[in-house]
CSV table of C-alpha atoms in Angstrom, one decimal:
chain,number,residue,atom,x,y,z
A,30,MET,CA,-44.4,-5.6,9.8
A,31,ARG,CA,-45.6,-9.4,9.8
A,32,ALA,CA,-46.9,-9.1,6.1
A,33,SER,CA,-43.0,-7.8,5.3
A,34,ARG,CA,-41.4,-10.4,7.5
A,35,LEU,CA,-43.4,-13.2,5.5
A,36,VAL,CA,-42.2,-11.8,2.0
A,37,SER,CA,-38.9,-11.9,3.3
A,38,ILE,CA,-39.1,-15.6,4.1
A,39,LEU,CA,-40.3,-16.3,0.7
A,40,LEU,CA,-37.5,-14.6,-0.7
A,41,LEU,CA,-34.9,-15.9,1.5
A,42,LEU,CA,-36.0,-19.5,0.6
A,43,GLN,CA,-36.1,-18.9,-3.0
A,44,ASN,CA,-32.6,-17.5,-3.1
A,45,ARG,CA,-31.1,-20.0,-0.7
A,46,GLU,CA,-33.2,-23.1,-1.5
A,47,ARG,CA,-33.0,-24.5,2.1
A,48,MET,CA,-32.6,-22.7,5.5
A,49,THR,CA,-33.4,-23.9,9.2
A,50,ALA,CA,-35.6,-22.3,11.4
A,51,GLN,CA,-32.8,-20.9,13.6
A,52,GLU,CA,-30.9,-19.5,10.2
A,53,LEU,CA,-34.1,-17.7,9.2
A,54,ALA,CA,-34.8,-16.4,13.1
A,55,ASP,CA,-31.1,-14.9,12.7
A,56,ALA,CA,-31.5,-13.3,9.3
A,57,LEU,CA,-35.0,-11.7,10.2
A,58,GLU,CA,-33.9,-11.0,13.9
A,59,VAL,CA,-36.8,-12.6,15.4
A,60,SER,CA,-37.3,-15.9,17.7
A,61,VAL,CA,-37.5,-19.4,16.5
A,62,ARG,CA,-41.2,-19.7,17.6
A,63,THR,CA,-42.1,-16.7,15.6
A,64,VAL,CA,-40.6,-18.5,12.5
A,65,TYR,CA,-42.6,-21.3,13.3
A,66,ARG,CA,-45.8,-19.3,13.5
A,67,ASP,CA,-44.8,-17.6,10.1
A,68,MET,CA,-44.2,-20.9,8.4
A,69,GLU,CA,-47.8,-22.2,9.4
A,70,SER,CA,-49.4,-19.2,8.2
A,71,LEU,CA,-47.4,-19.2,4.7
A,72,SER,CA,-48.7,-22.8,4.4
A,73,ALA,CA,-52.2,-21.6,5.2
A,74,ALA,CA,-52.2,-19.4,2.5
A,75,GLY,CA,-51.1,-21.9,0.0
A,76,VAL,CA,-47.3,-21.7,-0.1
A,77,PRO,CA,-45.9,-25.5,-1.2
A,78,LEU,CA,-43.6,-25.4,2.0
A,79,TYR,CA,-42.1,-28.4,3.6
A,80,GLY,CA,-39.8,-28.9,6.6
A,81,VAL,CA,-37.2,-31.7,6.9
A,82,SER,CA,-35.8,-32.7,10.2
A,83,GLY,CA,-32.1,-33.9,10.8
A,84,HIS,CA,-28.6,-32.5,10.1
A,85,ASP,CA,-29.4,-31.8,6.5
A,86,GLY,CA,-32.8,-30.3,7.2
A,87,GLY,CA,-34.6,-27.4,7.2
A,88,TYR,CA,-37.5,-25.5,5.2
A,89,ARG,CA,-37.8,-25.6,1.6
A,90,ILE,CA,-40.3,-24.4,-1.0
A,91,LEU,CA,-41.5,-27.0,-3.9
A,92,GLY,CA,-39.8,-26.5,-7.1
A,93,GLY,CA,-41.4,-23.9,-9.7
A,94,PHE,CA,-43.1,-21.9,-6.9
A,95,ARG,CA,-41.8,-18.2,-7.4
A,96,THR,CA,-43.2,-15.4,-5.9
A,97,ARG,CA,-43.6,-12.0,-7.4
A,98,LEU,CA,-42.5,-8.4,-6.3
A,99,THR,CA,-46.2,-7.0,-6.4
A,100,GLY,CA,-46.1,-6.5,-2.5
A,101,LEU,CA,-43.3,-3.9,-2.6
A,102,THR,CA,-44.2,-0.7,-0.7
A,103,VAL,CA,-43.0,2.5,-2.2
A,104,ASP,CA,-39.8,2.9,0.0
A,105,GLU,CA,-38.9,-0.4,-1.0
A,106,ALA,CA,-39.1,0.4,-4.6
A,107,ASP,CA,-37.1,3.5,-4.0
A,108,SER,CA,-34.5,1.8,-2.5
A,109,LEU,CA,-34.2,-0.7,-5.3
A,110,PHE,CA,-33.4,2.2,-7.5
A,111,LEU,CA,-31.3,4.5,-5.2
A,112,ALA,CA,-29.1,1.2,-4.7
A,113,GLY,CA,-28.1,1.0,-8.2
A,114,ILE,CA,-24.5,1.7,-9.2
A,115,PRO,CA,-24.4,1.8,-13.0
A,116,THR,CA,-20.9,2.8,-13.4
A,117,ALA,CA,-19.6,-0.2,-11.3
A,118,ALA,CA,-21.6,-2.5,-13.3
A,119,ALA,CA,-20.0,-1.2,-16.6
A,120,ASP,CA,-16.6,-1.6,-15.2
A,121,LEU,CA,-17.3,-5.0,-14.5
A,122,GLY,CA,-18.9,-5.6,-17.9
A,123,MET,CA,-22.3,-6.1,-17.0
A,124,GLY,CA,-23.9,-2.8,-17.8
A,125,PRO,CA,-26.2,-4.2,-20.4
A,126,VAL,CA,-27.2,-6.8,-17.7
A,127,ALA,CA,-27.9,-4.4,-15.1
A,128,THR,CA,-29.8,-2.4,-17.6
A,129,ALA,CA,-32.0,-5.2,-18.6
A,130,VAL,CA,-32.5,-6.3,-14.8
A,131,GLN,CA,-33.8,-2.5,-14.1
A,132,LEU,CA,-36.3,-2.9,-17.1
A,133,LYS,CA,-37.6,-5.8,-15.9
A,134,LEU,CA,-37.9,-4.7,-12.6
A,135,MET,CA,-39.9,-1.7,-13.6
A,136,ALA,CA,-42.3,-3.8,-15.8
A,137,SER,CA,-43.1,-5.7,-12.7
A,138,LEU,CA,-44.0,-2.9,-10.6
A,139,PRO,CA,-47.7,-1.4,-10.6
A,140,ALA,CA,-48.2,1.8,-12.4
A,141,GLU,CA,-47.7,4.2,-9.2
A,142,LEU,CA,-44.3,2.5,-8.3
A,143,ARG,CA,-43.3,2.4,-11.7
A,144,ASP,CA,-43.8,6.2,-12.3
A,145,ARG,CA,-42.3,6.8,-8.9
A,146,ALA,CA,-39.1,4.8,-9.8
A,147,GLY,CA,-38.8,6.6,-12.9
A,148,ARG,CA,-38.7,9.8,-11.2
A,149,ILE,CA,-35.8,8.4,-8.7
A,150,ALA,CA,-33.6,7.4,-11.7
A,151,GLN,CA,-34.3,11.0,-13.1
A,152,ARG,CA,-33.3,13.0,-9.8
A,153,PHE,CA,-30.8,10.8,-8.4
A,154,HIS,CA,-27.1,10.0,-9.8
A,155,LEU,CA,-24.1,8.3,-8.2
A,156,ASP,CA,-20.6,9.6,-9.5
A,157,ALA,CA,-18.2,7.4,-7.5
A,158,PRO,CA,-14.6,9.5,-8.2
A,159,ARG,CA,-13.5,12.3,-6.0
A,160,TRP,CA,-13.5,15.9,-7.7
A,161,TYR,CA,-10.6,16.5,-10.2
A,162,HIS,CA,-9.8,12.8,-10.2
A,163,GLU,CA,-10.5,10.3,-13.1
A,164,ALA,CA,-11.4,6.7,-12.2
A,165,ASP,CA,-8.3,4.3,-12.6
A,166,HIS,CA,-7.6,2.4,-15.7
A,167,THR,CA,-8.4,-1.1,-15.2
A,168,PRO,CA,-7.9,-3.4,-18.0
A,169,HIS,CA,-7.8,-6.6,-15.9
A,170,LEU,CA,-10.8,-5.8,-13.8
A,171,GLY,CA,-13.1,-8.2,-15.5
A,172,VAL,CA,-10.7,-11.1,-15.4
A,173,VAL,CA,-10.1,-10.4,-11.8
A,174,ALA,CA,-13.6,-10.5,-11.4
A,175,ASP,CA,-14.5,-13.5,-12.9
A,176,ALA,CA,-11.9,-15.0,-11.1
A,177,VAL,CA,-13.7,-14.1,-7.7
A,178,TRP,CA,-17.0,-14.9,-8.8
A,179,ASN,CA,-15.8,-18.8,-9.9
A,180,SER,CA,-13.3,-18.9,-7.0
A,181,HIS,CA,-10.3,-19.3,-9.2
A,182,THR,CA,-6.7,-18.8,-8.1
A,183,VAL,CA,-4.5,-16.1,-10.0
A,184,ARG,CA,-1.1,-15.1,-10.4
A,185,MET,CA,-0.3,-11.8,-11.0
A,186,ARG,CA,2.7,-9.4,-11.5
A,187,TYR,CA,2.0,-6.2,-9.4
A,188,LEU,CA,3.5,-2.7,-9.2
A,189,ARG,CA,3.7,-1.6,-5.3
A,190,TRP,CA,4.9,1.7,-3.7
A,191,THR,CA,7.8,0.1,-1.6
A,192,GLU,CA,11.0,-1.6,-3.1
A,193,PRO,CA,10.9,-4.1,-4.7
A,194,HIS,CA,8.5,-2.4,-6.7
A,195,GLU,CA,7.5,-5.1,-9.0
A,196,ILE,CA,6.3,-8.2,-7.2
A,197,THR,CA,4.8,-11.6,-8.7
A,198,ARG,CA,2.0,-13.2,-6.2
A,199,THR,CA,-0.3,-16.2,-6.4
A,200,VAL,CA,-3.4,-15.3,-4.4
A,201,GLN,CA,-6.6,-16.4,-3.8
A,202,PRO,CA,-9.2,-13.5,-4.7
A,203,TYR,CA,-11.9,-13.0,-2.6
A,204,GLY,CA,-13.9,-10.2,-3.4
A,205,LEU,CA,-13.7,-6.7,-5.0
A,206,VAL,CA,-14.5,-3.1,-3.3
A,207,LEU,CA,-15.0,0.0,-5.2
A,208,LYS,CA,-13.8,2.9,-3.0
A,209,ALA,CA,-13.9,6.5,-4.5
A,210,GLY,CA,-13.7,5.7,-8.0
A,211,HIS,CA,-10.8,3.2,-7.3
A,212,TRP,CA,-11.3,-0.8,-7.5
A,213,TYR,CA,-9.5,-2.9,-4.9
A,214,LEU,CA,-9.1,-6.6,-4.5
A,215,VAL,CA,-9.1,-8.3,-1.2
A,216,ALA,CA,-7.2,-11.5,-1.7
A,217,SER,CA,-5.6,-14.1,0.5
A,218,THR,CA,-1.8,-15.1,0.1
A,219,ALA,CA,-0.1,-18.1,1.7
A,220,GLU,CA,0.4,-16.0,5.1
A,221,GLU,CA,-2.5,-13.5,5.3
A,222,LEU,CA,-5.5,-11.3,3.4
A,223,ARG,CA,-3.9,-8.3,1.5
A,224,THR,CA,-5.7,-5.3,-0.5
A,225,TYR,CA,-4.5,-4.8,-4.0
A,226,ARG,CA,-5.3,-1.9,-6.2
A,227,ILE,CA,-6.7,-3.2,-9.5
A,228,SER,CA,-5.0,-0.6,-11.7
A,229,ARG,CA,-1.6,-1.5,-10.2
A,230,ILE,CA,-1.9,-4.9,-11.6
A,231,ILE,CA,0.5,-5.5,-14.5
A,232,ASP,CA,-0.2,-8.8,-15.6
A,233,LEU,CA,-2.5,-11.5,-14.4
A,234,HIS,CA,-3.3,-15.3,-15.1
A,235,VAL,CA,-6.2,-17.3,-14.0
A,236,LEU,CA,-5.1,-20.7,-12.8
A,237,ASP,CA,-6.9,-23.9,-13.0
A,238,GLU,CA,-6.7,-24.1,-9.3
A,239,ARG,CA,-9.9,-23.6,-7.0
A,240,PHE,CA,-10.5,-22.4,-3.5
A,241,ASP,CA,-13.1,-22.0,-0.9
A,242,LEU,CA,-14.1,-19.1,0.9
A,243,PRO,CA,-13.2,-19.5,4.7
A,244,ASP,CA,-16.2,-19.8,7.0
A,245,GLY,CA,-17.2,-16.8,8.2
A,246,PHE,CA,-15.7,-14.5,5.7
A,247,ASP,CA,-17.6,-11.2,5.6
A,248,LEU,CA,-16.3,-8.9,2.8
A,249,ALA,CA,-17.9,-5.4,3.9
A,250,ASN,CA,-16.5,-6.5,7.8
A,251,TYR,CA,-13.2,-7.0,6.4
A,252,TRP,CA,-13.1,-3.6,4.5
A,253,GLN,CA,-14.3,-1.8,7.5
A,254,ASP,CA,-11.5,-3.0,9.6
A,255,TYR,CA,-9.3,-2.3,6.8
A,256,LEU,CA,-10.2,1.2,6.7
A,257,LYS,CA,-9.9,1.6,10.5
A,258,ASN,CA,-6.4,0.2,10.4
A,259,PHE,CA,-5.3,2.1,7.2
A,260,ASP,CA,-4.2,5.5,8.9
A,261,ALA,CA,-2.1,3.6,11.7
A,262,ARG,CA,-0.2,1.8,9.1
A,263,ARG,CA,0.5,4.7,6.7
A,264,HIS,CA,1.2,7.2,9.6
A,265,ARG,CA,4.7,5.9,10.9
A,266,ASP,CA,5.8,9.3,12.2
A,267,GLU,CA,4.4,12.9,13.6
A,268,ALA,CA,5.2,16.2,13.1
A,269,THR,CA,4.8,19.2,15.7
A,270,LEU,CA,3.7,22.6,14.4
A,271,ARG,CA,2.8,26.1,15.4
A,272,LEU,CA,-0.2,27.2,13.4
A,273,SER,CA,-1.4,31.0,13.3
A,274,PRO,CA,-5.6,31.7,13.8
A,275,ASN,CA,-6.1,31.6,10.3
A,276,ALA,CA,-4.1,28.4,9.7
A,277,PHE,CA,-6.1,26.5,12.2
A,278,HIS,CA,-9.5,27.5,11.0
A,279,ARG,CA,-8.5,26.5,7.2
A,280,LEU,CA,-7.3,22.9,8.3
A,281,PRO,CA,-10.9,21.2,7.6
A,282,TYR,CA,-10.1,22.6,3.7
A,283,LEU,CA,-6.5,21.6,3.4
A,284,TRP,CA,-6.2,18.2,5.4
A,285,GLU,CA,-7.6,14.7,5.7
A,286,PRO,CA,-9.9,13.8,8.3
A,287,ALA,CA,-7.3,11.9,10.6
A,288,THR,CA,-4.8,14.6,10.5
A,289,ILE,CA,-7.3,17.3,11.3
A,290,GLU,CA,-8.7,15.2,14.4
A,291,ALA,CA,-5.3,14.8,15.8
A,292,ALA,CA,-4.6,18.4,15.5
A,293,HIS,CA,-7.9,19.3,17.3
A,294,GLN,CA,-7.1,16.5,19.9
A,295,SER,CA,-3.8,17.9,20.4
A,296,ALA,CA,-4.3,21.6,20.2
A,297,ALA,CA,-2.6,24.2,22.7
A,298,PRO,CA,-2.9,27.6,22.4
A,299,ASP,CA,0.4,29.7,23.0
A,300,ALA,CA,0.7,33.2,24.4
A,301,ASP,CA,0.9,34.7,20.9
A,302,GLY,CA,-2.2,33.4,20.0
A,303,TRP,CA,-0.7,30.7,18.0
A,304,THR,CA,-1.7,27.0,18.5
A,305,ARG,CA,0.7,24.2,18.8
A,306,VAL,CA,-0.4,20.7,17.4
A,307,THR,CA,1.0,17.2,16.7
A,308,ILE,CA,-0.4,15.4,13.6
A,309,PRO,CA,0.4,12.2,12.2
A,310,ILE,CA,2.7,11.8,8.9
A,311,GLU,CA,3.9,9.3,6.4
A,312,SER,CA,7.5,11.1,6.0
A,313,ALA,CA,9.0,14.1,5.4
A,314,GLU,CA,8.8,14.0,1.8
A,315,GLN,CA,5.2,13.3,1.7
A,316,ALA,CA,4.4,15.9,4.5
A,317,LEU,CA,6.0,18.8,3.1
A,318,PRO,CA,3.7,19.8,0.2
A,319,GLU,CA,0.8,19.6,2.9
A,320,LEU,CA,2.4,21.9,4.9
A,321,LEU,CA,3.6,24.3,2.4
A,322,LYS,CA,-0.1,25.0,1.9
A,323,LEU,CA,0.0,26.9,5.1
A,324,GLY,CA,2.5,29.2,3.9
A,325,ALA,CA,3.9,31.5,6.6
A,326,ASP,CA,0.7,30.7,8.7
A,327,ALA,CA,2.7,27.5,10.0
A,328,GLU,CA,6.1,26.8,11.8
A,329,ILE,CA,7.7,23.4,11.9
A,330,LEU,CA,8.9,22.5,15.3
A,331,GLY,CA,9.8,18.9,14.7
A,332,PRO,CA,11.0,16.7,13.9
A,333,PRO,CA,14.5,18.3,12.8
A,334,ALA,CA,14.6,16.3,9.7
A,335,LEU,CA,11.1,17.6,8.5
A,336,ARG,CA,11.9,21.2,9.3
A,337,ALA,CA,15.5,20.9,7.6
A,338,HIS,CA,13.9,19.8,4.2
A,339,LEU,CA,11.4,22.5,4.5
A,340,THR,CA,14.5,25.1,4.9
A,341,GLU,CA,16.5,23.3,2.0
A,342,THR,CA,13.0,23.6,-0.3
A,343,LEU,CA,12.6,27.4,0.6
A,344,ASP,CA,16.3,28.2,0.1
A,345,ALA,CA,16.2,26.6,-3.4
A,346,MET,CA,12.8,28.4,-4.3
A,347,THR,CA,14.3,31.7,-2.8
A,348,ARG,CA,17.6,31.0,-5.3
A,349,ILE,CA,15.3,30.6,-8.5
A,350,TYR,CA,13.3,33.8,-7.8
A,351,ARG,CA,16.4,35.9,-7.1
A,352,ARG,CA,17.8,34.7,-10.3
A,353,SER,CA,14.4,35.2,-12.2
A,354,ASP,CA,14.4,38.8,-10.6
A,355,ARG,CA,17.9,39.6,-11.8
A,356,GLN,CA,17.1,38.3,-15.4
A,357,PHE,CA,13.7,40.1,-15.6
A,358,ALA,CA,15.6,43.3,-14.2
A,359,GLY,CA,18.4,43.0,-17.4
A,360,VAL,CA,15.7,42.7,-19.8
A,361,ALA,CA,14.0,46.0,-18.4
A,362,ASP,CA,17.2,47.8,-18.6
A,363,CYS,CA,17.9,46.7,-22.2
A,364,GLU,CA,14.3,47.7,-23.4
A,365,ARG,CA,14.8,51.1,-21.8
């Protein structure tokens, strides 16, 4: 455990150049006193460390000193290759770079770990897009990624779902997220942080104006909060249904998790053996295709607009099939 912590300290100082004892303690989840002891041990082992007091002080490593990855454990080497996302690197135009890094890492490992890492790469593969869905077409991704990396403000034309559909926005691009095969941009407008789907960017211009990320911004934390609030923002209405036992058991194969959870929490069996549930919906237009999957195993009780929309749809379908049946019957009579 201590040996691993000492290696972590070296890597942190190599990557960040200077860190205070408190910053190291927070990163390693140990006490400041433990950091002081570790620094003494590293110095005794010949690592050229020096500390500077004062406001701009902290620990540094003398220039030119670099540690090597020969101290990797088996699990650590495995995790490095399992963490690879070659598709994402290729999307960002970094496919050859990622391959070169992996080759260099492989070459630096002892023979035993190198063979094991090779087996990991052969046996595990990440395929991010969902079944039957292709990844988005993202011609502007490389330019956006460059603007994110270099902290350049961008002006973009964007196609959104609500009216007006086409808008122009000037934003500060904070970060990129890959979710289920789709790339998203987290960016700051003059008023707030917003999320944009990269494939819906129509046109993009990188401006000379630069920006600094606000103190404390954490992309991973922002994204987790965004996902938690996504269903609440999207589901602005609700529907009440009666489901047959067969339909109720099929829900996990038909609906998304938030809808299934709401159905189970509100489930109330009736005297006929059916179950009354209340589920969140975006709108009657969006909900109808999902409810039609249940066929005659579901009855919409409310809202009235959704029930009326279903009735109109079924009436229109019935008219089409009755007309087709008469046409087929006429063709059959002629053939006889």
